[in-house]
Coordinates of C-alpha atoms in Angstrom, one line a residue:
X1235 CA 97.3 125.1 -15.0
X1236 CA 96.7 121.6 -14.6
X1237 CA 96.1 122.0 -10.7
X1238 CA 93.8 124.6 -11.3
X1239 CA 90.6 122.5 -11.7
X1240 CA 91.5 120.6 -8.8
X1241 CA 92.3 123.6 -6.7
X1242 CA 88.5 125.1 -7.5
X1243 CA 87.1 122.3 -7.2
X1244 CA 88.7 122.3 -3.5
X1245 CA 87.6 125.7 -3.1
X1246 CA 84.0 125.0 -4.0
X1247 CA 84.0 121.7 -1.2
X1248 CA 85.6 124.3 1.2
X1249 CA 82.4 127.0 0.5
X1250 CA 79.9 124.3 0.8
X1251 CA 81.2 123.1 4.0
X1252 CA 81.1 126.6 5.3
X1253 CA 77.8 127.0 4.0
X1254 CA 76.6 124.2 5.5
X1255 CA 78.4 124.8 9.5
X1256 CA 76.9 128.5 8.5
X1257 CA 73.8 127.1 8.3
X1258 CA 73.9 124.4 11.1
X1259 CA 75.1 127.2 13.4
X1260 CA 72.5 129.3 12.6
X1261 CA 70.3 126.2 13.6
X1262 CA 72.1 125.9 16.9
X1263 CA 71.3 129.9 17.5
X1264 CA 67.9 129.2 16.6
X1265 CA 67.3 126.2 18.9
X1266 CA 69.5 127.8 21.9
X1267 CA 66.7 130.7 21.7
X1268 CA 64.5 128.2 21.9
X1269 CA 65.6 126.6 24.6
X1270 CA 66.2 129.8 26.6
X1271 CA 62.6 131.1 25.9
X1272 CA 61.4 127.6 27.1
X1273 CA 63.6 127.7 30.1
X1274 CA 62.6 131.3 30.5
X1275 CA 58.9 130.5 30.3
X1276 CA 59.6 127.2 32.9
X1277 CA 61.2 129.9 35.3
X1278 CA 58.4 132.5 35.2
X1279 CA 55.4 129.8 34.7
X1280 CA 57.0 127.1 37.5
X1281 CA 57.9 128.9 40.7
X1282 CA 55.3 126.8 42.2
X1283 CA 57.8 124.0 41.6
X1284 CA 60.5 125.4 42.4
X1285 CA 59.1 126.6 46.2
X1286 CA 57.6 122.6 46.5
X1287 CA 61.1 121.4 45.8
X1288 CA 62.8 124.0 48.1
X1289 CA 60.2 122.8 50.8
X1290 CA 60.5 119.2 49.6
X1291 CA 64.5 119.8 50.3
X1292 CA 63.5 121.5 53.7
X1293 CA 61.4 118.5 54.9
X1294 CA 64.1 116.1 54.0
X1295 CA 66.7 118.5 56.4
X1296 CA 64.3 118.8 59.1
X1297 CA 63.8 115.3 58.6
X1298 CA 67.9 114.6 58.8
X1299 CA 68.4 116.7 61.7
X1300 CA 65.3 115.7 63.5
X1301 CA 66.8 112.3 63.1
X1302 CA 70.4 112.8 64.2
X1303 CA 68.9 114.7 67.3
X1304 CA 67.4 111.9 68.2
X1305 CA 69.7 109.4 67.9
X1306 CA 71.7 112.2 69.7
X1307 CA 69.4 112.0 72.4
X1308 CA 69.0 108.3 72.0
X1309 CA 72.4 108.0 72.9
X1310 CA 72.6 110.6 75.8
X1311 CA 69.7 108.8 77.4
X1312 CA 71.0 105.7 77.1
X1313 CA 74.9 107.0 78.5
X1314 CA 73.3 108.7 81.4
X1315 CA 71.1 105.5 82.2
X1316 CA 73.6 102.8 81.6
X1317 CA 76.5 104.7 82.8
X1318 CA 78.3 103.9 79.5
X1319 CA 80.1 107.6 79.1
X1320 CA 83.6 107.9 79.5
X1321 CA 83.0 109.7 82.8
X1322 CA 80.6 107.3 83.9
X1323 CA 82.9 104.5 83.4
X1324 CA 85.8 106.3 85.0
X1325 CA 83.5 106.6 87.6
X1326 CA 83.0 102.9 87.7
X1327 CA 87.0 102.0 87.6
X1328 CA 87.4 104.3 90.2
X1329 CA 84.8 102.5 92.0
X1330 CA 86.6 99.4 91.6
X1331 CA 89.6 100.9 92.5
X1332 CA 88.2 102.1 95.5
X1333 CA 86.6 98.3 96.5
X1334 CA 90.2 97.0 95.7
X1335 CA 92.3 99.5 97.8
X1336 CA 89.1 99.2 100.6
X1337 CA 89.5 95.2 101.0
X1338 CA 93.4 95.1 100.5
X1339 CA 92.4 97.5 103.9
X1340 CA 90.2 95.4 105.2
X1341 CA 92.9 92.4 104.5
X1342 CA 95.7 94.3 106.1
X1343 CA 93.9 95.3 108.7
X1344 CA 92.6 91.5 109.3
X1345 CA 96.5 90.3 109.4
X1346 CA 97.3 92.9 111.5
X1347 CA 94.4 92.4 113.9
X1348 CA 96.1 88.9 113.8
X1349 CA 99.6 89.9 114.3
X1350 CA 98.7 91.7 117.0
X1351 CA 96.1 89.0 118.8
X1352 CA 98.8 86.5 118.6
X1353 CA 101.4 89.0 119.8
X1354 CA 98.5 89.7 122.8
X1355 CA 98.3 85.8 123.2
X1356 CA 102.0 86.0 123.5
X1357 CA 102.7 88.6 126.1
X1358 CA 99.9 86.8 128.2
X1359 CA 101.8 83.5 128.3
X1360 CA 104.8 84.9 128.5
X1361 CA 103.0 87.2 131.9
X1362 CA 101.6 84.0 133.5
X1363 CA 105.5 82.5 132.5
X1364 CA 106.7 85.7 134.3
X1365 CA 104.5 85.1 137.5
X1366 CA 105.2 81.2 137.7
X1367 CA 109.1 82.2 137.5
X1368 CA 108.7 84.5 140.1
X1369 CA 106.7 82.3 142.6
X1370 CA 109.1 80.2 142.4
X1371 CA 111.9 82.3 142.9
X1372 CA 109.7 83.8 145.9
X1373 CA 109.7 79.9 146.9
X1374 CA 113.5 79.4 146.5
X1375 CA 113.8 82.6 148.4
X1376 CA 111.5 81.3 151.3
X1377 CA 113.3 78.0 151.3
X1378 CA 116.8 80.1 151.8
X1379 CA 115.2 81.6 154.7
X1380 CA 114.2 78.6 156.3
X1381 CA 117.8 76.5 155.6
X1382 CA 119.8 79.6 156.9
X1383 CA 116.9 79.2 160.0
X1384 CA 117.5 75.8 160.5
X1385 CA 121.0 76.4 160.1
X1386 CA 120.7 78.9 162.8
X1387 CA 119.0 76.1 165.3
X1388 CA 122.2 73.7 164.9
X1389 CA 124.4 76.7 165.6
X1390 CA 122.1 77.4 168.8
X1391 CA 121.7 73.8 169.8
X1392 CA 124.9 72.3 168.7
X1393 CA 128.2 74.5 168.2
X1394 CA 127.7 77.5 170.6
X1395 CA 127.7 74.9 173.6
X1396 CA 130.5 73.0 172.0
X1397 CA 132.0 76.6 172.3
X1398 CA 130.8 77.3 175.6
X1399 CA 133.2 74.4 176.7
X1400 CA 136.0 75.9 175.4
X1401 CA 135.8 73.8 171.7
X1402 CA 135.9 75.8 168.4
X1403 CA 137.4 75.3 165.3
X1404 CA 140.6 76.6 165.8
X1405 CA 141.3 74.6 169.0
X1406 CA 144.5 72.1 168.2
X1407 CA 143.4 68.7 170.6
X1408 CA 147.2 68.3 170.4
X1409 CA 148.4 71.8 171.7
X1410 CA 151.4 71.0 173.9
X1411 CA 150.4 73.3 176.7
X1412 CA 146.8 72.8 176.8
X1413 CA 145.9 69.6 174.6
X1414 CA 146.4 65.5 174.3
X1415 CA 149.9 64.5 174.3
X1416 CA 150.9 62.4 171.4
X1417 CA 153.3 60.3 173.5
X1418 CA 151.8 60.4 176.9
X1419 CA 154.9 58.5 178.4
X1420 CA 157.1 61.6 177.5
X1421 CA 155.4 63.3 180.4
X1422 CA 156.5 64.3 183.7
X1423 CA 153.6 62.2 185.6
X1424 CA 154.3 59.3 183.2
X1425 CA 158.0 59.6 185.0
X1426 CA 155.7 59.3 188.2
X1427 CA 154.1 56.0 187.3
X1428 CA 157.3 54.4 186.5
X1429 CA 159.4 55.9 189.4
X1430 CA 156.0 54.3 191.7
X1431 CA 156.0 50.8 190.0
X1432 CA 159.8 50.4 190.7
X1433 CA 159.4 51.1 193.9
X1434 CA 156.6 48.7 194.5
X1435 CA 158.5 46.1 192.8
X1436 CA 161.2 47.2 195.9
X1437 CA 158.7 46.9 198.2
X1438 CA 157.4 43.7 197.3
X1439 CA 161.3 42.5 197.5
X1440 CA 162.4 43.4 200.6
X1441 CA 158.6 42.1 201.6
X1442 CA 159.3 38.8 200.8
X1443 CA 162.0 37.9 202.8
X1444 CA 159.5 38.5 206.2
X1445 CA 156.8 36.9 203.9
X1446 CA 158.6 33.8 203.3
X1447 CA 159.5 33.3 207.3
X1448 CA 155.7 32.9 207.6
X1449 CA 154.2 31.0 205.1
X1450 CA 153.9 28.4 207.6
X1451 CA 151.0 30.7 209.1
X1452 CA 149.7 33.1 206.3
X1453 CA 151.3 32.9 202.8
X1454 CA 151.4 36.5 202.0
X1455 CA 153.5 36.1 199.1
X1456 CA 150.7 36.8 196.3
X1457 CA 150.9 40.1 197.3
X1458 CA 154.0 41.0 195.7
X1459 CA 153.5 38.5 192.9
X1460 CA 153.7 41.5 190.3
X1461 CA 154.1 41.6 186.7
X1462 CA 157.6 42.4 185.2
X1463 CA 158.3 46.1 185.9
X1464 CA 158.9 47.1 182.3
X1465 CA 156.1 45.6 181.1
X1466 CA 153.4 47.0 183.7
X1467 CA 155.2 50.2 182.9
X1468 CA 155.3 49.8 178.8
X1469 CA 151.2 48.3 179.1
X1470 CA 150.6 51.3 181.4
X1471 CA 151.8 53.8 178.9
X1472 CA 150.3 52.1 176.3
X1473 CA 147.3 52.1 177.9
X1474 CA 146.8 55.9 178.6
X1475 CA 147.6 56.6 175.2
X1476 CA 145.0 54.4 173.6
X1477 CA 142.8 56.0 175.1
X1478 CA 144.6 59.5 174.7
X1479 CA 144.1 59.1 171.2
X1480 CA 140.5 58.2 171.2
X1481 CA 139.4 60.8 173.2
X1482 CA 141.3 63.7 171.1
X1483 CA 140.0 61.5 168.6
X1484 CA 136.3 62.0 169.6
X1485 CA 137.0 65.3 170.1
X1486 CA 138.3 66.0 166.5
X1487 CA 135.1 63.9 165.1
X1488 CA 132.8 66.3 167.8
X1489 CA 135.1 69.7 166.2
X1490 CA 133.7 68.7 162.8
X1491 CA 130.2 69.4 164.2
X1492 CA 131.4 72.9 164.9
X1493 CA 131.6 73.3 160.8
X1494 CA 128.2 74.0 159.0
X1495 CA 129.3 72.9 156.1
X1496 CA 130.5 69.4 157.4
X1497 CA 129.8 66.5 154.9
X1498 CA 130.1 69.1 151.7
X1499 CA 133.8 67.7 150.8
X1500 CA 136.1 69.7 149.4
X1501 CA 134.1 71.8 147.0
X1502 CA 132.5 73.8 150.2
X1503 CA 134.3 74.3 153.2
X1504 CA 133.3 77.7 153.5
X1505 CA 130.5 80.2 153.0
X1506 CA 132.5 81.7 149.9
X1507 CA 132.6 78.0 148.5
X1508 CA 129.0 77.7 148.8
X1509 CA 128.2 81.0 146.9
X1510 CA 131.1 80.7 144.3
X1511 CA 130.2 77.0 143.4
X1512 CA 126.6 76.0 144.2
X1513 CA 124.7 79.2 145.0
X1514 CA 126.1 81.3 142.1
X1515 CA 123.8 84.5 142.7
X1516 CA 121.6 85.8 139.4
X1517 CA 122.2 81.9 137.9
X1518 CA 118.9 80.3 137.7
X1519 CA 120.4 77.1 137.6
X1520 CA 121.7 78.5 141.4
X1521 CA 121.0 76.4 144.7
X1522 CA 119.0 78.4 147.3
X1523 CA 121.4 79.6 150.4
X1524 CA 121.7 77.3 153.0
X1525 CA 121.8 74.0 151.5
X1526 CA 124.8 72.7 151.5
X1527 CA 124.5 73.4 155.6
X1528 CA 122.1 70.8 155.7
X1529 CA 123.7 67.8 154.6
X1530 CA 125.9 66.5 157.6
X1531 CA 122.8 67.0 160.2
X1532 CA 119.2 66.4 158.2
X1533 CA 120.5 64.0 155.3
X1534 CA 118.7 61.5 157.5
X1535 CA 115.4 63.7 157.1
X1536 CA 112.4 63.0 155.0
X1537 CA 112.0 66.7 153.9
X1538 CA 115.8 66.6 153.1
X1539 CA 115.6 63.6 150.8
X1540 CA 112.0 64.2 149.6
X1541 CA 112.1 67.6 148.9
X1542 CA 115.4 69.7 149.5
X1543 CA 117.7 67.4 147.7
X1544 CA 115.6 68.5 144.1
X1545 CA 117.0 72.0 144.7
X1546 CA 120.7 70.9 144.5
X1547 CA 122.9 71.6 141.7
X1548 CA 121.7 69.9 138.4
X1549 CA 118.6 68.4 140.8
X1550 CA 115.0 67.9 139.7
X1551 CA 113.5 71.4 141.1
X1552 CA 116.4 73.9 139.5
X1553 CA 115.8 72.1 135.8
X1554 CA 112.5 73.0 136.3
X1555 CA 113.4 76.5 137.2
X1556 CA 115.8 76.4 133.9
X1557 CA 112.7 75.3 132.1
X1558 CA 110.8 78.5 132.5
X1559 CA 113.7 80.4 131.8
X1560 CA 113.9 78.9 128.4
X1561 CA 110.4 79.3 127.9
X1562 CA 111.3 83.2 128.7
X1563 CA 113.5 83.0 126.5
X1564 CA 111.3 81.7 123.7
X1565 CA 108.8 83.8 124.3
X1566 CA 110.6 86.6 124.3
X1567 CA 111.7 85.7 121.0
X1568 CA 108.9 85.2 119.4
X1569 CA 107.6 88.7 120.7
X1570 CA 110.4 90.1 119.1
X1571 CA 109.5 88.7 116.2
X1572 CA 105.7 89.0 116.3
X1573 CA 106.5 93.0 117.0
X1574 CA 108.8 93.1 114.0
X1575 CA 105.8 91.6 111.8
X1576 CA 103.4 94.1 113.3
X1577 CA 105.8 96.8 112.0
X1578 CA 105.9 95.4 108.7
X1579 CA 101.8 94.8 108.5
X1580 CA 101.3 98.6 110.1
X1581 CA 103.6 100.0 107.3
X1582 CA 101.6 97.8 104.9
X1583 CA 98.4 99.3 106.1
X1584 CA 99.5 102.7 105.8
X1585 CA 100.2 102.2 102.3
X1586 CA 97.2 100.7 102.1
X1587 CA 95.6 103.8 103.8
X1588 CA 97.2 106.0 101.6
X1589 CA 95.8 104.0 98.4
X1590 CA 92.9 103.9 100.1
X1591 CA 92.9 107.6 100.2
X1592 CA 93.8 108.0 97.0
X1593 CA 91.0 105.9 95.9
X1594 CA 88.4 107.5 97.8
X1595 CA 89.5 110.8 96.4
X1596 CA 90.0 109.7 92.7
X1597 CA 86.4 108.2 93.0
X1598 CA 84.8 111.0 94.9
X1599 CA 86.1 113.2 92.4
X1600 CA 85.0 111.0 89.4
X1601 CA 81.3 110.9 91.2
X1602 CA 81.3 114.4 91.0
X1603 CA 82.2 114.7 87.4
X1604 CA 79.8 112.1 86.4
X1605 CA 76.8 113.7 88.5
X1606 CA 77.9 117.2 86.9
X1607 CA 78.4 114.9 83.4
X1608 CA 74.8 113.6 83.9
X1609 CA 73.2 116.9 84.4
X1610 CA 74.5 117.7 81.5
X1611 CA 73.0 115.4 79.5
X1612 CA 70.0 115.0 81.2
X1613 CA 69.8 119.0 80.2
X1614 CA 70.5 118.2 76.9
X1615 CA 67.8 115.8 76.8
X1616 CA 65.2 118.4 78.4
X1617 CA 67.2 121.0 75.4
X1618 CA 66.3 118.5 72.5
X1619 CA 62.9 117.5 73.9
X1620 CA 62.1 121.3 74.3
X1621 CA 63.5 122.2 70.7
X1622 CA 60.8 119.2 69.4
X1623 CA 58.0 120.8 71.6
X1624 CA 59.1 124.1 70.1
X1625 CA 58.7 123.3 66.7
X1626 CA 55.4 121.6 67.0
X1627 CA 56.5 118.8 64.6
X1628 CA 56.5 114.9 65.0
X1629 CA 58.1 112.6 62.7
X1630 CA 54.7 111.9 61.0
X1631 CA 54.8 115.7 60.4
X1632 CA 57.3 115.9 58.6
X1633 CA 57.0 112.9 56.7
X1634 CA 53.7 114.4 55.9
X1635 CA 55.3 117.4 54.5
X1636 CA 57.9 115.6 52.8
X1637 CA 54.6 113.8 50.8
X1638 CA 52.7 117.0 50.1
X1639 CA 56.1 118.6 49.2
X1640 CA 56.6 115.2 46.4
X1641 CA 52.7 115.8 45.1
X1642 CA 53.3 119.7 44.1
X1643 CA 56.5 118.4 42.4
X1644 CA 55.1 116.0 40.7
X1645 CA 52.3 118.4 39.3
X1646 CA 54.2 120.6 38.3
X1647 CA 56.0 118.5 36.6
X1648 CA 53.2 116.9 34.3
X1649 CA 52.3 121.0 33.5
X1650 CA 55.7 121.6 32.6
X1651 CA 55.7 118.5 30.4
X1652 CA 52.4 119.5 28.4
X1653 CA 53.7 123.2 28.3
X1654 CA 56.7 122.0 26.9
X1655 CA 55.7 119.9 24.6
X1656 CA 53.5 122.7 22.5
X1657 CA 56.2 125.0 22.4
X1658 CA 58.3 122.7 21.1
X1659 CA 56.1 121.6 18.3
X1660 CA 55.7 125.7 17.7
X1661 CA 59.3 126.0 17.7
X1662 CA 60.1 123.8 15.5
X1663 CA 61.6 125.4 12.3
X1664 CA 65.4 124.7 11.6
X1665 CA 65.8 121.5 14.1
X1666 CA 64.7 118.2 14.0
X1667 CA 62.1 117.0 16.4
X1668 CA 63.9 113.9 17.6
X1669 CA 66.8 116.2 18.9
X1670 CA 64.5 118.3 20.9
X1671 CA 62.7 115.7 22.6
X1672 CA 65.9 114.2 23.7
X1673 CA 66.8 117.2 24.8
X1674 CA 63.6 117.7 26.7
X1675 CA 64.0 114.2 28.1
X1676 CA 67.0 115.2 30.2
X1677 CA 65.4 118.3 31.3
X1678 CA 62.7 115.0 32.6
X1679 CA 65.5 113.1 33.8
X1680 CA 67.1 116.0 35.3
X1681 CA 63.7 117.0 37.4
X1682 CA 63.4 113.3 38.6
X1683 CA 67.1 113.2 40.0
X1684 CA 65.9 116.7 41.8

């Protein structure tokens, strides 16, 4: 019982709270019918707004697109002009690429017009080498045949009458049948002389015993005043053989001229001596044939001391000869070598060819693609210029519209207000006029952000 007041009086602040949201809600009904009349009454009165905002929104469109369409074709233009698209400047690298694999080309091509000048330049020399070399072999060769013609002449003149006599190299001075003796008191005749002096020194004995019975008259005694006997023999032995000796002698010294290779020594006594030692055939370094036939009978000679004497072995002319052999040599080297390098520099310039080629097809074919690329966007600038035409409108059009568009907005807007506001201050029943203005002030707010 106590609680009871306390309870009722609970009850009773319950009821008058719900009397008064009853009553608030009621207000709330009130001003939402309101609010939808007045929004209903905007709708039907304002469609004149409602088309200038939807052309106001079309303007500003038109006026974006118009805007990216040109900067779209702002850009094309500028691409196809410059060359700045990605075709364009793949045209341009393959143009470079081109230049580069055209001058390492034209560089290749320069060393190997070099390589092969030079190489030219070589094989000239080393033809003019190859001449020289031969005229002078042609000129050994001649001298040969002269030598082996002099040579000839001192067999004519000299050794076949030697011959004709009876003399050659085989003959032995000393034969016992048919040469010198070597002991010319061993022979028969030599008996002869002495048997002839004895018996003169008889003689001249038994002569002097009539000589002596008249030396009163005639002193004929001198005539058998003769030498000793074994002397005159011994002295006429000696004699003979002397001059034996010197004849065979002579004759041995006159033999030699029966040798054409007299004088040589021992290195050439023969024609097989000359050719294994001195002419040595296929050696440069070779004398020509016939020299060493020369020496015993034109040594004396000018052209034998002033000119055939350089061809001998290790002489003046032959180093000469040796000289251009070397040369050959050299040459022939460096031929080698220049022909090796034109090898190389032709393999480099047939890679370079084949870059080349590359090039020239990686850039013909980017040409093509940028031409087709640049039709294309030269078409889309002839599309967009068209699509302005088409539509008639300039950017002063639309801003134009865009203004007129703002204007019916705007008018509407200050009907709207003036409508508004009477309704409202008809309206006005359960709600208080500050909350309805602020409520029309956002609508306000809310048509300005629009």
């Amino acid at each position: 019982k106590a609680q009871l007041p306390k309870l009722q009086e609970e009850v009773s602040r319950e009821q008058l709270a719900h009397d008064h949201c009853k009553n608030q809600w009621e207000t709330l009904q009130e001003f939402k019918k309101s609010i939808e009349d007045l929004l209903k009454d905007y709708t039907e009165k304002h469609s004149a707004m409602r088309d200038a905002l939807w052309a106001l929104e079309q303007a500003k469109q038109e006026l974006l697109n118009a805007q990216v369409e040109l900067a779209d074709q702002q850009k094309v233009a500028d691409d196809v002009i410059n060359g700045l698209t990605p075709l364009a400047q793949a045209s341009k690298q393959a143009k470079i690429d081109l230049e580069a694999a055209t001058q390492q080309q034209k560089d290749v091509s320069e060393k190997l017009q070099k390589a092969s000048d030079e190489t030219e330049g070589l094989r000239t020399d080393l033809e003019k080498i190859r001449q020289a070399d031969q005229i002078a072999t042609d000129i050994k060769q001649r001298l040969s045949t002269l030598l082996l013609t002099i040579d000839a002449h001192h067999d004519a003149a000299i050794r076949e009458p030697l011959r004709r006599f009876g003399l050659s190299e085989e003959t032995d001075l000393f034969d016992p049948h048919i040469g010198f003796s070597k002991d010319v008191t061993a022979t028969d005749v030599f008996t002869d002389v002495a048997d002839g002096v004895a018996g003169l020194h008889v003689t001249c004995k038994q002569a002097m015993v009539n000589f002596n019975k008249i030396t009163a008259d005639v002193d004929l005694t001198p005539l058998c005043d003769l030498p000793e006997e074994h002397t005159t023999v011994r002295m006429l032995g000696e004699a003979v053989q002397k001059r034996s000796d010197r004849i065979a002698e002579d004759l041995e010294k006159v033999k030699t001229w029966l040798d054409p290779y007299k004088g040589n020594g021992g290195k050439c006594r023969n024609a097989q001596d000359e050719n294994d030692n001195y002419v040595m055939p296929g050696n440069p370094l070779g004398e020509p044939l016939g020299l060493r036939r020369m020496v015993a009978l034109q040594a004396s000679t000018h052209f034998w001391s002033e000119y055939v004497a350089h061809w001998k072995k290790k002489g003046r002319f032959l180093e000469l000869l040796n000289g251009i052999q070397s040369v050959i040599t050299g040459l022939d080297s460096r031929i080698s070598e220049a022909t090796k390098l034109v090898g190389q520099i032709a393999e480099e310039l047939q890679l370079a060819d084949q870059e080349f080629l590359r090039a020239t097809n990686a850039y013909t074919a980017a040409e093509q693609e940028k031409d087709l690329e640049k039709q294309t966007e030269l078409q889309k600038l002839k599309d967009l210029q068209a699509a302005l035409e088409q539509r008639g409108l300039t950017l002063e059009d639309l801003k134009q519209r865009f203004e007129e568009a703002r204007l019916a907005v705007q008018k509407a807007k200050e009907r709207l207000e003036a409508e508004h506001a009477s309704k409202v201050a008809e309206a006005n029943a359960g709600s208080s006029l500050e909350v309805q203005q602020e409520h029309i002030r956002r609508l306000d707010v809310g048509f300005h952000k629009i």
